[in-house]
Amino acid sequence: MKRGLYKAHAVVLNSIDYGESDRILAFFTKEHGKIKGIAKGARRSRKRFVGNLDPLCHIKLNYYCGGGELARVEDASLIEGFHNLRTDIERLSNACYILELVSEMTREGQVFPRVYGMLAGFLRMMDSGAGADGCLLRFFEIRLLNAIGFMPCIDRCVVCNKPIDGAANGAGRLNGFSSEKGGIVCGGCPAGGLLPISPGTARLLSTATKFDEDKLTRLVPGAAFTDESERILYDFIKFQIGKELKTKKFMHKLKNAGF
Amino acid sequence: MQYAEPIDRLIKALSRLPGVGEKSATRIALFILNSRNEYADELAASVAGLKEKVALCSGCMTFSDADPCRICANPARDAHTICVVSDFKDMVAIEGMGGYRGSYHVLHGNLAPLKGVGPDEIRIKELLGRVEADGVKEVILATGFDPEGESTSVYLARLLKPCGVKITRIASGIPVGSFVEYMDGATLGRAMEGRKEVVA
């Protein structure tokens, strides 16, 4: 990025305290994709940044790019604070999960205005109370994978490219999902370590990438969808980024604690 | 410049301290080198004694050289009211105010999804044990108002609800001595939500 002052619309992905009063931040911006920056005096100043640089905040950002690794955050004004997300630990962990997912699946310099819109849109939906059953997270995952070019093959066999037919046996019959191969595998193709997935789940995931965002809550998942889609999508994401997500671990801890 | 090995080692150790860079560490190391021997001995003994003598109070989980700590052992303090704070520094700030006469519970962190800090990594079990065993009447949630502090307080409120104690949250809004015109929307919203009836 060239030296200079920039304006951007951004969602704060993460914030780490640094030194006496500074903060190192990661943003996902509409204009320049993911950027990392430092906000000098952010923890002390009540005027410039007050509460605007917390993770989840949707902001207008002014920053200076000096050619170094970190941009210097000059000013931030709040567009949306998503305050309802902060008052419920489950909603907060779901929201943080999508922040971490975007942060891990994208690199600095890659511009994805669609991902920015999705991120703000899904946070807005979660803030208004949608997504408690986890389906919204699955829809976000598949749409994100689609938007950044990592869409797994879920409408035909990834090995032989034949369409999956629910009524067929052998080739054409859905056998399972392989993260390594990058999609669903039919009964006629050899593959090990397959995760179970029903044709209904595969169809719904495919549909979720084509629906308008504001109509996603109208999709009605089958009984197996939540478990199957969570297992295959997280396995695929883990395979792509090569590590576990901290927020996913947090969600497990919360579940183990009885929440 | 290449320093003698002991100086270099001290500089490296000091520069790991929060807010201390290599230049400041060098200045501190040279100050210690030039000071009287008694000062260096006292400093070394203080640092060694810190880890040896200070441990967590078994009641409130604060740092203390006695168990129970001075606040938990003080009969003049109300043991039935517990103020829950995220950090030892928060407890010091509330104690500094001088108006609170109850006891404390230090969590040593907040629930933090983005850092992977879950309920088992902070002192929540100990708080639950105290509330269930000690006849506590009120728990004041004094965690911060950032997303992590807020969600920790909500989590604790949900966890403690079945215990039948009064659960309160410290107020948030316009700081004392500030002006309404300079406040941001979120702060003003909180102030409006938490407004109180004026008793004339």
Tab-separated table of C-alpha atoms in Angstrom:
chain	number	residue	atom	x	y	z
A	1	MET	CA	0.000	0.000	0.000
A	2	LYS	CA	1.289	3.489	-0.894
A	3	ARG	CA	2.228	5.952	1.822
A	4	GLY	CA	-0.577	8.311	2.753
A	5	LEU	CA	-3.766	8.949	4.643
A	6	TYR	CA	-6.661	6.618	3.939
A	7	LYS	CA	-10.325	6.506	4.820
A	8	ALA	CA	-12.123	3.185	5.132
A	9	HIS	CA	-15.248	1.488	6.410
A	10	ALA	CA	-14.168	-1.310	8.712
A	11	VAL	CA	-15.126	-3.976	11.222
A	12	VAL	CA	-12.685	-4.399	14.118
A	13	LEU	CA	-11.516	-8.029	14.059
A	14	ASN	CA	-9.231	-8.063	17.065
A	15	SER	CA	-7.499	-5.787	19.499
A	16	ILE	CA	-4.453	-6.434	21.677
A	17	ASP	CA	-3.172	-4.101	24.372
A	18	TYR	CA	0.335	-2.911	23.641
A	19	GLY	CA	2.690	-0.987	25.912
A	20	GLU	CA	1.310	1.508	28.397
A	21	SER	CA	-1.714	2.754	26.516
A	22	ASP	CA	-1.569	1.629	22.878
A	23	ARG	CA	-3.544	-0.997	21.037
A	24	ILE	CA	-2.614	-3.177	18.101
A	25	LEU	CA	-5.671	-3.813	15.962
A	26	ALA	CA	-6.816	-5.883	13.030
A	27	PHE	CA	-9.570	-4.494	10.802
A	28	PHE	CA	-11.468	-5.828	7.861
A	29	THR	CA	-12.124	-2.895	5.562
A	30	LYS	CA	-14.411	-2.536	2.577
A	31	GLU	CA	-11.817	-0.620	0.598
A	32	HIS	CA	-8.500	-2.347	1.403
A	33	GLY	CA	-9.320	-5.759	2.886
A	34	LYS	CA	-7.591	-6.821	6.084
A	35	ILE	CA	-5.217	-4.313	7.640
A	36	LYS	CA	-3.278	-4.227	10.881
A	37	GLY	CA	-2.688	-0.995	12.704
A	38	ILE	CA	-1.657	0.641	15.929
A	39	ALA	CA	-3.778	3.155	17.809
A	40	LYS	CA	-1.478	5.253	19.976
A	41	GLY	CA	-2.958	6.150	23.342
A	42	ALA	CA	-6.178	4.265	22.550
A	43	ARG	CA	-6.610	2.976	26.092
A	44	ARG	CA	-6.087	6.388	27.631
A	45	SER	CA	-7.757	8.803	25.205
A	46	ARG	CA	-11.440	9.359	25.894
A	47	LYS	CA	-11.801	11.751	22.972
A	48	ARG	CA	-10.443	10.005	19.885
A	49	PHE	CA	-11.342	6.374	20.219
A	50	VAL	CA	-13.669	5.931	23.196
A	51	GLY	CA	-15.012	2.388	22.847
A	52	ASN	CA	-14.824	2.510	19.031
A	53	LEU	CA	-11.906	0.141	18.708
A	54	ASP	CA	-13.310	-2.855	20.570
A	55	PRO	CA	-13.679	-6.044	18.516
A	56	LEU	CA	-17.065	-6.192	16.682
A	57	CYS	CA	-17.319	-2.405	16.250
A	58	HIS	CA	-18.340	-1.290	12.770
A	59	ILE	CA	-16.523	1.968	12.204
A	60	LYS	CA	-15.369	4.666	9.838
A	61	LEU	CA	-11.621	4.677	10.001
A	62	ASN	CA	-8.926	7.207	9.159
A	63	TYR	CA	-5.443	5.792	9.087
A	64	TYR	CA	-1.973	6.613	7.893
A	65	CYS	CA	0.048	4.066	6.019
A	66	GLY	CA	3.750	4.789	6.398
A	67	GLY	CA	5.161	1.771	4.602
A	68	GLY	CA	5.723	-0.208	7.800
A	69	GLU	CA	4.005	-3.353	8.992
A	70	LEU	CA	1.391	-1.437	11.000
A	71	ALA	CA	-0.789	1.442	9.835
A	72	ARG	CA	-1.272	4.306	12.297
A	73	VAL	CA	-4.886	4.738	13.301
A	74	GLU	CA	-5.677	8.467	13.367
A	75	ASP	CA	-9.370	8.519	14.090
A	76	ALA	CA	-12.370	6.201	14.324
A	77	SER	CA	-16.077	6.959	14.478
A	78	LEU	CA	-18.726	4.402	15.263
A	79	ILE	CA	-21.253	3.248	12.656
A	80	GLU	CA	-22.691	0.332	14.657
A	81	GLY	CA	-21.622	-0.931	18.085
A	82	PHE	CA	-23.652	-4.203	18.120
A	83	HIS	CA	-24.222	-3.734	21.835
A	84	ASN	CA	-26.683	-6.626	22.133
A	85	LEU	CA	-23.917	-9.038	21.173
A	86	ARG	CA	-21.951	-8.018	24.241
A	87	THR	CA	-24.691	-8.838	26.686
A	88	ASP	CA	-24.898	-12.551	25.895
A	89	ILE	CA	-21.873	-14.814	26.097
A	90	GLU	CA	-23.154	-17.246	23.456
A	91	ARG	CA	-23.976	-14.527	20.951
A	92	LEU	CA	-20.622	-12.895	21.670
A	93	SER	CA	-18.732	-16.147	21.101
A	94	ASN	CA	-20.627	-16.755	17.825
A	95	ALA	CA	-19.816	-13.223	16.678
A	96	CYS	CA	-16.170	-13.558	17.694
A	97	TYR	CA	-16.035	-16.853	15.780
A	98	ILE	CA	-16.926	-15.135	12.511
A	99	LEU	CA	-14.388	-12.375	13.248
A	100	GLU	CA	-11.629	-14.946	13.785
A	101	LEU	CA	-12.740	-16.905	10.738
A	102	VAL	CA	-12.447	-13.842	8.490
A	103	SER	CA	-9.142	-12.918	10.091
A	104	GLU	CA	-7.653	-16.376	9.535
A	105	MET	CA	-9.084	-17.009	6.059
A	106	THR	CA	-7.956	-13.721	4.517
A	107	ARG	CA	-4.585	-12.103	4.024
A	108	GLU	CA	-3.534	-8.464	4.091
A	109	GLY	CA	-3.745	-6.950	0.643
A	110	GLN	CA	-6.659	-9.127	-0.531
A	111	VAL	CA	-9.661	-6.863	-1.162
A	112	PHE	CA	-13.088	-8.487	-0.680
A	113	PRO	CA	-15.844	-5.838	-0.454
A	114	ARG	CA	-18.379	-8.696	-0.438
A	115	VAL	CA	-16.815	-10.224	2.682
A	116	TYR	CA	-16.944	-6.835	4.408
A	117	GLY	CA	-20.656	-6.559	3.580
A	118	MET	CA	-21.283	-10.125	4.754
A	119	LEU	CA	-19.421	-9.566	8.005
A	120	ALA	CA	-21.340	-6.404	8.886
A	121	GLY	CA	-24.618	-7.985	7.705
A	122	PHE	CA	-24.240	-11.184	9.739
A	123	LEU	CA	-23.196	-9.224	12.857
A	124	ARG	CA	-26.329	-7.114	12.387
A	125	MET	CA	-28.486	-10.252	12.128
A	126	MET	CA	-26.883	-11.768	15.231
A	127	ASP	CA	-27.298	-8.490	17.098
A	128	SER	CA	-31.009	-8.587	16.351
A	129	GLY	CA	-31.248	-12.088	17.848
A	130	ALA	CA	-30.961	-14.404	14.827
A	131	GLY	CA	-28.670	-17.427	14.690
A	132	ALA	CA	-29.019	-18.902	18.169
A	133	ASP	CA	-29.305	-22.450	16.714
A	134	GLY	CA	-25.941	-22.207	14.930
A	135	CYS	CA	-27.373	-22.423	11.368
A	136	LEU	CA	-26.511	-18.810	10.666
A	137	LEU	CA	-22.857	-19.569	11.460
A	138	ARG	CA	-22.890	-22.429	8.960
A	139	PHE	CA	-24.411	-20.144	6.316
A	140	PHE	CA	-21.709	-17.574	7.054
A	141	GLU	CA	-18.978	-20.204	6.750
A	142	ILE	CA	-20.146	-21.493	3.370
A	143	ARG	CA	-20.751	-17.991	1.986
A	144	LEU	CA	-17.323	-16.855	3.178
A	145	LEU	CA	-15.651	-19.878	1.580
A	146	ASN	CA	-17.552	-19.123	-1.629
A	147	ALA	CA	-16.654	-15.412	-1.576
A	148	ILE	CA	-12.920	-15.932	-1.110
A	149	GLY	CA	-12.575	-18.791	-3.607
A	150	PHE	CA	-12.387	-21.748	-1.213
A	151	MET	CA	-15.849	-23.156	-1.945
A	152	PRO	CA	-15.871	-26.943	-1.461
A	153	CYS	CA	-17.518	-28.967	-4.218
A	154	ILE	CA	-20.924	-29.943	-2.783
A	155	ASP	CA	-23.199	-30.428	-5.796
A	156	ARG	CA	-21.198	-33.122	-7.627
A	157	CYS	CA	-18.492	-35.682	-6.838
A	158	VAL	CA	-15.162	-33.888	-6.409
A	159	VAL	CA	-13.278	-36.927	-7.797
A	160	CYS	CA	-15.280	-38.029	-10.903
A	161	ASN	CA	-17.333	-34.811	-11.364
A	162	LYS	CA	-20.571	-36.799	-11.740
A	163	PRO	CA	-23.713	-35.194	-10.310
A	164	ILE	CA	-24.951	-36.684	-7.049
A	165	ASP	CA	-28.303	-38.397	-7.365
A	166	GLY	CA	-30.088	-39.292	-4.139
A	167	ALA	CA	-31.700	-42.379	-5.683
A	168	ALA	CA	-28.580	-43.907	-7.274
A	169	ASN	CA	-26.266	-46.643	-5.995
A	170	GLY	CA	-22.476	-46.712	-6.412
A	171	ALA	CA	-21.357	-43.854	-8.668
A	172	GLY	CA	-23.855	-41.018	-8.199
A	173	ARG	CA	-24.654	-42.020	-4.602
A	174	LEU	CA	-23.366	-39.594	-1.965
A	175	ASN	CA	-20.706	-41.375	0.091
A	176	GLY	CA	-19.286	-38.607	2.307
A	177	PHE	CA	-17.253	-35.400	2.515
A	178	SER	CA	-13.487	-35.217	2.202
A	179	SER	CA	-11.676	-32.044	3.329
A	180	GLU	CA	-8.504	-33.282	1.713
A	181	LYS	CA	-10.165	-33.755	-1.695
A	182	GLY	CA	-12.199	-30.566	-1.237
A	183	GLY	CA	-15.779	-31.755	-1.486
A	184	ILE	CA	-18.281	-34.588	-1.527
A	185	VAL	CA	-17.316	-37.997	-2.865
A	186	CYS	CA	-19.677	-40.474	-4.563
A	187	GLY	CA	-19.957	-44.196	-3.804
A	188	GLY	CA	-18.052	-45.122	-6.973
A	189	CYS	CA	-14.858	-43.215	-6.106
A	190	PRO	CA	-12.233	-44.350	-3.620
A	191	ALA	CA	-11.531	-42.024	-0.684
A	192	GLY	CA	-10.636	-42.543	2.965
A	193	GLY	CA	-11.556	-40.600	6.122
A	194	LEU	CA	-14.903	-39.419	4.811
A	195	LEU	CA	-17.251	-37.440	7.041
A	196	PRO	CA	-20.955	-38.278	6.789
A	197	ILE	CA	-23.145	-35.782	4.952
A	198	SER	CA	-26.714	-36.234	3.758
A	199	PRO	CA	-27.914	-34.996	0.333
A	200	GLY	CA	-30.270	-32.574	2.151
A	201	THR	CA	-27.373	-30.905	4.003
A	202	ALA	CA	-25.311	-30.629	0.803
A	203	ARG	CA	-28.290	-29.108	-1.034
A	204	LEU	CA	-29.017	-26.589	1.726
A	205	LEU	CA	-25.387	-25.465	1.908
A	206	SER	CA	-25.363	-24.986	-1.830
A	207	THR	CA	-28.639	-23.021	-1.656
A	208	ALA	CA	-27.266	-20.847	1.161
A	209	THR	CA	-24.584	-19.469	-1.162
A	210	LYS	CA	-27.222	-18.341	-3.675
A	211	PHE	CA	-29.824	-16.772	-1.374
A	212	ASP	CA	-29.919	-13.075	-0.530
A	213	GLU	CA	-28.402	-12.472	2.887
A	214	ASP	CA	-31.544	-11.006	4.427
A	215	LYS	CA	-33.568	-14.046	3.328
A	216	LEU	CA	-31.236	-16.661	4.841
A	217	THR	CA	-33.284	-16.922	8.018
A	218	ARG	CA	-36.145	-18.268	5.848
A	219	LEU	CA	-34.151	-21.421	5.009
A	220	VAL	CA	-35.424	-24.311	7.101
A	221	PRO	CA	-32.708	-26.883	7.853
A	222	GLY	CA	-33.402	-30.596	8.340
A	223	ALA	CA	-32.707	-32.392	11.617
A	224	ALA	CA	-29.237	-33.574	10.557
A	225	PHE	CA	-28.121	-30.242	9.119
A	226	THR	CA	-26.732	-28.559	12.252
A	227	ASP	CA	-24.399	-31.400	13.296
A	228	GLU	CA	-23.366	-32.523	9.813
A	229	SER	CA	-22.684	-29.062	8.426
A	230	GLU	CA	-20.783	-27.959	11.538
A	231	ARG	CA	-18.564	-31.054	11.392
A	232	ILE	CA	-17.748	-30.929	7.677
A	233	LEU	CA	-17.322	-27.164	7.389
A	234	TYR	CA	-15.089	-26.840	10.456
A	235	ASP	CA	-13.028	-29.824	9.318
A	236	PHE	CA	-12.630	-28.197	5.901
A	237	ILE	CA	-11.728	-24.801	7.413
A	238	LYS	CA	-9.237	-26.429	9.797
A	239	PHE	CA	-7.686	-28.242	6.831
A	240	GLN	CA	-7.333	-24.947	4.928
A	241	ILE	CA	-5.836	-22.854	7.745
A	242	GLY	CA	-3.926	-25.692	9.390
A	243	LYS	CA	-4.931	-24.974	12.966
A	244	GLU	CA	-7.804	-24.851	15.460
A	245	LEU	CA	-9.614	-21.563	15.988
A	246	LYS	CA	-9.418	-20.098	19.501
A	247	THR	CA	-13.067	-19.103	19.465
A	248	LYS	CA	-14.095	-22.655	18.537
A	249	LYS	CA	-12.147	-23.958	21.540
A	250	PHE	CA	-13.862	-21.302	23.664
A	251	MET	CA	-17.267	-22.469	22.440
A	252	HIS	CA	-16.401	-26.049	23.458
A	253	LYS	CA	-15.299	-24.850	26.903
A	254	LEU	CA	-18.548	-22.953	27.288
A	255	LYS	CA	-20.517	-26.041	26.254
A	256	ASN	CA	-18.581	-28.177	28.754
A	257	ALA	CA	-19.349	-25.646	31.479
A	258	GLY	CA	-23.053	-26.289	30.858
A	259	PHE	CA	-23.916	-23.262	28.688
B	1	MET	CA	27.839	-1.605	22.579
B	2	GLN	CA	28.846	-4.880	24.214
B	3	TYR	CA	28.273	-4.746	27.976
B	4	ALA	CA	29.783	-7.070	30.577
B	5	GLU	CA	27.754	-10.286	30.812
B	6	PRO	CA	26.001	-9.514	34.180
B	7	ILE	CA	24.914	-6.074	32.911
B	8	ASP	CA	23.698	-7.534	29.658
B	9	ARG	CA	21.722	-10.188	31.516
B	10	LEU	CA	20.073	-7.561	33.749
B	11	ILE	CA	19.207	-5.389	30.718
B	12	LYS	CA	17.575	-8.350	29.028
B	13	ALA	CA	15.615	-9.233	32.170
B	14	LEU	CA	14.485	-5.629	32.719
B	15	SER	CA	13.446	-5.093	29.113
B	16	ARG	CA	10.884	-7.880	29.522
B	17	LEU	CA	8.994	-5.688	32.015
B	18	PRO	CA	5.835	-3.977	30.706
B	19	GLY	CA	6.514	-0.523	29.288
B	20	VAL	CA	10.302	-0.919	29.541
B	21	GLY	CA	12.265	-0.937	26.307
B	22	GLU	CA	15.937	-1.732	25.858
B	23	LYS	CA	17.054	1.892	26.342
B	24	SER	CA	15.093	2.291	29.582
B	25	ALA	CA	16.374	-1.105	30.753
B	26	THR	CA	19.954	0.006	30.097
B	27	ARG	CA	19.371	3.233	32.051
B	28	ILE	CA	17.886	1.307	34.998
B	29	ALA	CA	20.696	-1.284	34.948
B	30	LEU	CA	23.376	1.450	34.952
B	31	PHE	CA	21.542	3.294	37.737
B	32	ILE	CA	21.594	0.134	39.860
B	33	LEU	CA	25.268	-0.380	39.025
B	34	ASN	CA	26.115	3.133	40.167
B	35	SER	CA	23.964	3.043	43.320
B	36	ARG	CA	25.033	1.936	46.798
B	37	ASN	CA	25.376	-1.795	47.469
B	38	GLU	CA	22.607	-1.642	50.091
B	39	TYR	CA	20.135	-0.412	47.473
B	40	ALA	CA	21.014	-3.228	45.055
B	41	ASP	CA	20.703	-5.799	47.888
B	42	GLU	CA	17.350	-4.370	48.986
B	43	LEU	CA	16.054	-4.429	45.401
B	44	ALA	CA	17.211	-8.021	44.872
B	45	ALA	CA	15.671	-9.146	48.174
B	46	SER	CA	12.376	-7.390	47.324
B	47	VAL	CA	12.154	-9.116	43.959
B	48	ALA	CA	13.013	-12.534	45.448
B	49	GLY	CA	10.577	-12.018	48.357
B	50	LEU	CA	7.768	-11.080	46.003
B	51	LYS	CA	7.411	-14.563	44.558
B	52	GLU	CA	8.313	-16.309	47.826
B	53	LYS	CA	5.984	-14.486	50.176
B	54	VAL	CA	3.066	-13.392	48.035
B	55	ALA	CA	0.391	-15.939	47.184
B	56	LEU	CA	-3.323	-15.900	46.453
B	57	CYS	CA	-5.731	-15.434	49.356
B	58	SER	CA	-7.822	-18.611	49.581
B	59	GLY	CA	-10.966	-16.493	50.015
B	60	CYS	CA	-10.943	-13.592	47.586
B	61	MET	CA	-8.074	-14.769	45.344
B	62	THR	CA	-6.211	-11.495	45.659
B	63	PHE	CA	-2.418	-11.272	46.015
B	64	SER	CA	-1.527	-11.318	49.695
B	65	ASP	CA	1.328	-12.182	52.058
B	66	ALA	CA	-1.165	-13.643	54.556
B	67	ASP	CA	-3.974	-16.148	54.183
B	68	PRO	CA	-6.694	-14.958	54.584
B	69	CYS	CA	-5.736	-11.511	53.316
B	70	ARG	CA	-6.193	-8.359	55.419
B	71	ILE	CA	-9.549	-7.532	53.851
B	72	CYS	CA	-11.005	-11.041	54.287
B	73	ALA	CA	-9.688	-11.204	57.887
B	74	ASN	CA	-11.065	-7.777	58.831
B	75	PRO	CA	-14.239	-8.257	60.940
B	76	ALA	CA	-15.337	-4.718	60.113
B	77	ARG	CA	-15.752	-5.660	56.430
B	78	ASP	CA	-19.071	-7.060	55.243
B	79	ALA	CA	-18.321	-10.650	54.181
B	80	HIS	CA	-21.874	-11.046	52.843
B	81	THR	CA	-21.251	-8.593	49.998
B	82	ILE	CA	-18.744	-9.593	47.316
B	83	CYS	CA	-17.464	-7.195	44.693
B	84	VAL	CA	-16.236	-9.217	41.688
B	85	VAL	CA	-13.369	-7.621	39.751
B	86	SER	CA	-11.387	-8.879	36.743
B	87	ASP	CA	-8.000	-7.859	37.951
B	88	PHE	CA	-5.988	-7.047	41.091
B	89	LYS	CA	-5.540	-3.474	39.753
B	90	ASP	CA	-9.328	-3.023	39.638
B	91	MET	CA	-9.542	-4.062	43.293
B	92	VAL	CA	-6.835	-1.529	44.184
B	93	ALA	CA	-8.802	1.179	42.323
B	94	ILE	CA	-12.042	0.390	44.185
B	95	GLU	CA	-10.208	0.194	47.537
B	96	GLY	CA	-8.630	3.558	46.701
B	97	MET	CA	-12.109	5.065	46.442
B	98	GLY	CA	-12.526	4.365	50.171
B	99	GLY	CA	-16.305	4.026	50.243
B	100	TYR	CA	-16.717	0.274	49.831
B	101	ARG	CA	-16.822	-1.856	52.988
B	102	GLY	CA	-17.604	-5.296	51.585
B	103	SER	CA	-15.257	-8.056	50.432
B	104	TYR	CA	-13.826	-8.827	46.975
B	105	HIS	CA	-13.315	-11.626	44.536
B	106	VAL	CA	-10.569	-11.314	41.927
B	107	LEU	CA	-11.213	-13.347	38.758
B	108	HIS	CA	-7.705	-12.827	37.298
B	109	GLY	CA	-9.060	-12.249	33.820
B	110	ASN	CA	-12.225	-12.146	31.755
B	111	LEU	CA	-13.904	-14.641	29.491
B	112	ALA	CA	-12.329	-13.889	26.127
B	113	PRO	CA	-13.495	-15.821	23.036
B	114	LEU	CA	-10.855	-14.272	20.778
B	115	LYS	CA	-8.073	-15.282	23.181
B	116	GLY	CA	-9.613	-18.674	23.949
B	117	VAL	CA	-9.961	-17.893	27.684
B	118	GLY	CA	-12.847	-19.997	28.965
B	119	PRO	CA	-14.639	-20.321	32.322
B	120	ASP	CA	-12.079	-22.805	33.698
B	121	GLU	CA	-9.162	-20.447	33.151
B	122	ILE	CA	-10.394	-17.724	35.490
B	123	ARG	CA	-11.440	-17.962	39.168
B	124	ILE	CA	-15.129	-18.599	38.647
B	125	LYS	CA	-15.360	-21.946	40.474
B	126	GLU	CA	-13.915	-20.337	43.627
B	127	LEU	CA	-16.507	-17.544	43.446
B	128	LEU	CA	-19.319	-20.039	43.050
B	129	GLY	CA	-17.994	-22.013	46.034
B	130	ARG	CA	-17.912	-18.872	48.195
B	131	VAL	CA	-21.410	-17.788	47.218
B	132	GLU	CA	-22.824	-21.254	47.931
B	133	ALA	CA	-20.974	-21.741	51.239
B	134	ASP	CA	-20.615	-18.339	52.905
B	135	GLY	CA	-24.191	-17.026	53.108
B	136	VAL	CA	-23.460	-14.233	50.632
B	137	LYS	CA	-26.328	-11.745	50.176
B	138	GLU	CA	-25.101	-9.562	47.328
B	139	VAL	CA	-22.652	-9.996	44.468
B	140	ILE	CA	-21.568	-6.750	42.791
B	141	LEU	CA	-20.267	-7.336	39.271
B	142	ALA	CA	-17.507	-4.773	38.703
B	143	THR	CA	-15.897	-6.174	35.557
B	144	GLY	CA	-15.086	-3.706	32.768
B	145	PHE	CA	-17.431	-2.390	30.085
B	146	ASP	CA	-15.487	-3.711	27.116
B	147	PRO	CA	-17.053	-6.727	25.321
B	148	GLU	CA	-15.078	-9.210	27.443
B	149	GLY	CA	-15.944	-7.555	30.755
B	150	GLU	CA	-19.595	-7.211	29.769
B	151	SER	CA	-19.943	-10.814	28.689
B	152	THR	CA	-18.160	-12.051	31.816
B	153	SER	CA	-20.639	-10.159	33.976
B	154	VAL	CA	-23.582	-11.569	32.010
B	155	TYR	CA	-22.135	-15.082	32.290
B	156	LEU	CA	-21.655	-14.698	36.055
B	157	ALA	CA	-25.150	-13.296	36.517
B	158	ARG	CA	-26.584	-16.343	34.743
B	159	LEU	CA	-24.381	-18.722	36.713
B	160	LEU	CA	-25.179	-17.162	40.103
B	161	LYS	CA	-28.909	-16.712	39.552
B	162	PRO	CA	-29.856	-20.171	40.922
B	163	CYS	CA	-27.968	-19.354	44.163
B	164	GLY	CA	-30.709	-16.855	45.058
B	165	VAL	CA	-28.348	-13.956	45.857
B	166	LYS	CA	-28.895	-10.334	44.869
B	167	ILE	CA	-26.770	-9.644	41.784
B	168	THR	CA	-25.935	-6.049	40.896
B	169	ARG	CA	-23.787	-4.421	38.208
B	170	ILE	CA	-21.798	-1.231	38.746
B	171	ALA	CA	-23.236	1.756	36.862
B	172	SER	CA	-21.814	3.095	33.623
B	173	GLY	CA	-22.318	6.444	31.933
B	174	ILE	CA	-21.030	10.006	32.116
B	175	PRO	CA	-17.873	10.344	34.270
B	176	VAL	CA	-17.922	12.771	37.191
B	177	GLY	CA	-16.838	16.265	36.080
B	178	SER	CA	-17.630	15.633	32.388
B	179	PHE	CA	-19.977	17.475	30.051
B	180	VAL	CA	-22.940	15.938	28.233
B	181	GLU	CA	-22.099	17.671	24.925
B	182	TYR	CA	-18.748	15.855	24.661
B	183	MET	CA	-20.085	12.351	25.305
B	184	ASP	CA	-20.390	9.686	22.589
B	185	GLY	CA	-23.703	8.017	21.768
B	186	ALA	CA	-22.959	4.718	23.534
B	187	THR	CA	-22.004	6.423	26.805
B	188	LEU	CA	-25.041	8.698	26.686
B	189	GLY	CA	-27.270	5.701	25.966
B	190	ARG	CA	-25.918	3.923	29.040
B	191	ALA	CA	-26.369	7.038	31.128
B	192	MET	CA	-29.985	7.315	29.995
B	193	GLU	CA	-30.650	3.640	30.686
B	194	GLY	CA	-29.181	3.874	34.185
B	195	ARG	CA	-30.922	7.120	35.188
B	196	LYS	CA	-32.189	7.375	38.754
B	197	GLU	CA	-35.073	9.219	40.318
B	198	VAL	CA	-33.960	12.410	42.028
B	199	VAL	CA	-35.143	12.526	45.607
B	200	ALA	CA	-35.754	16.175	46.473
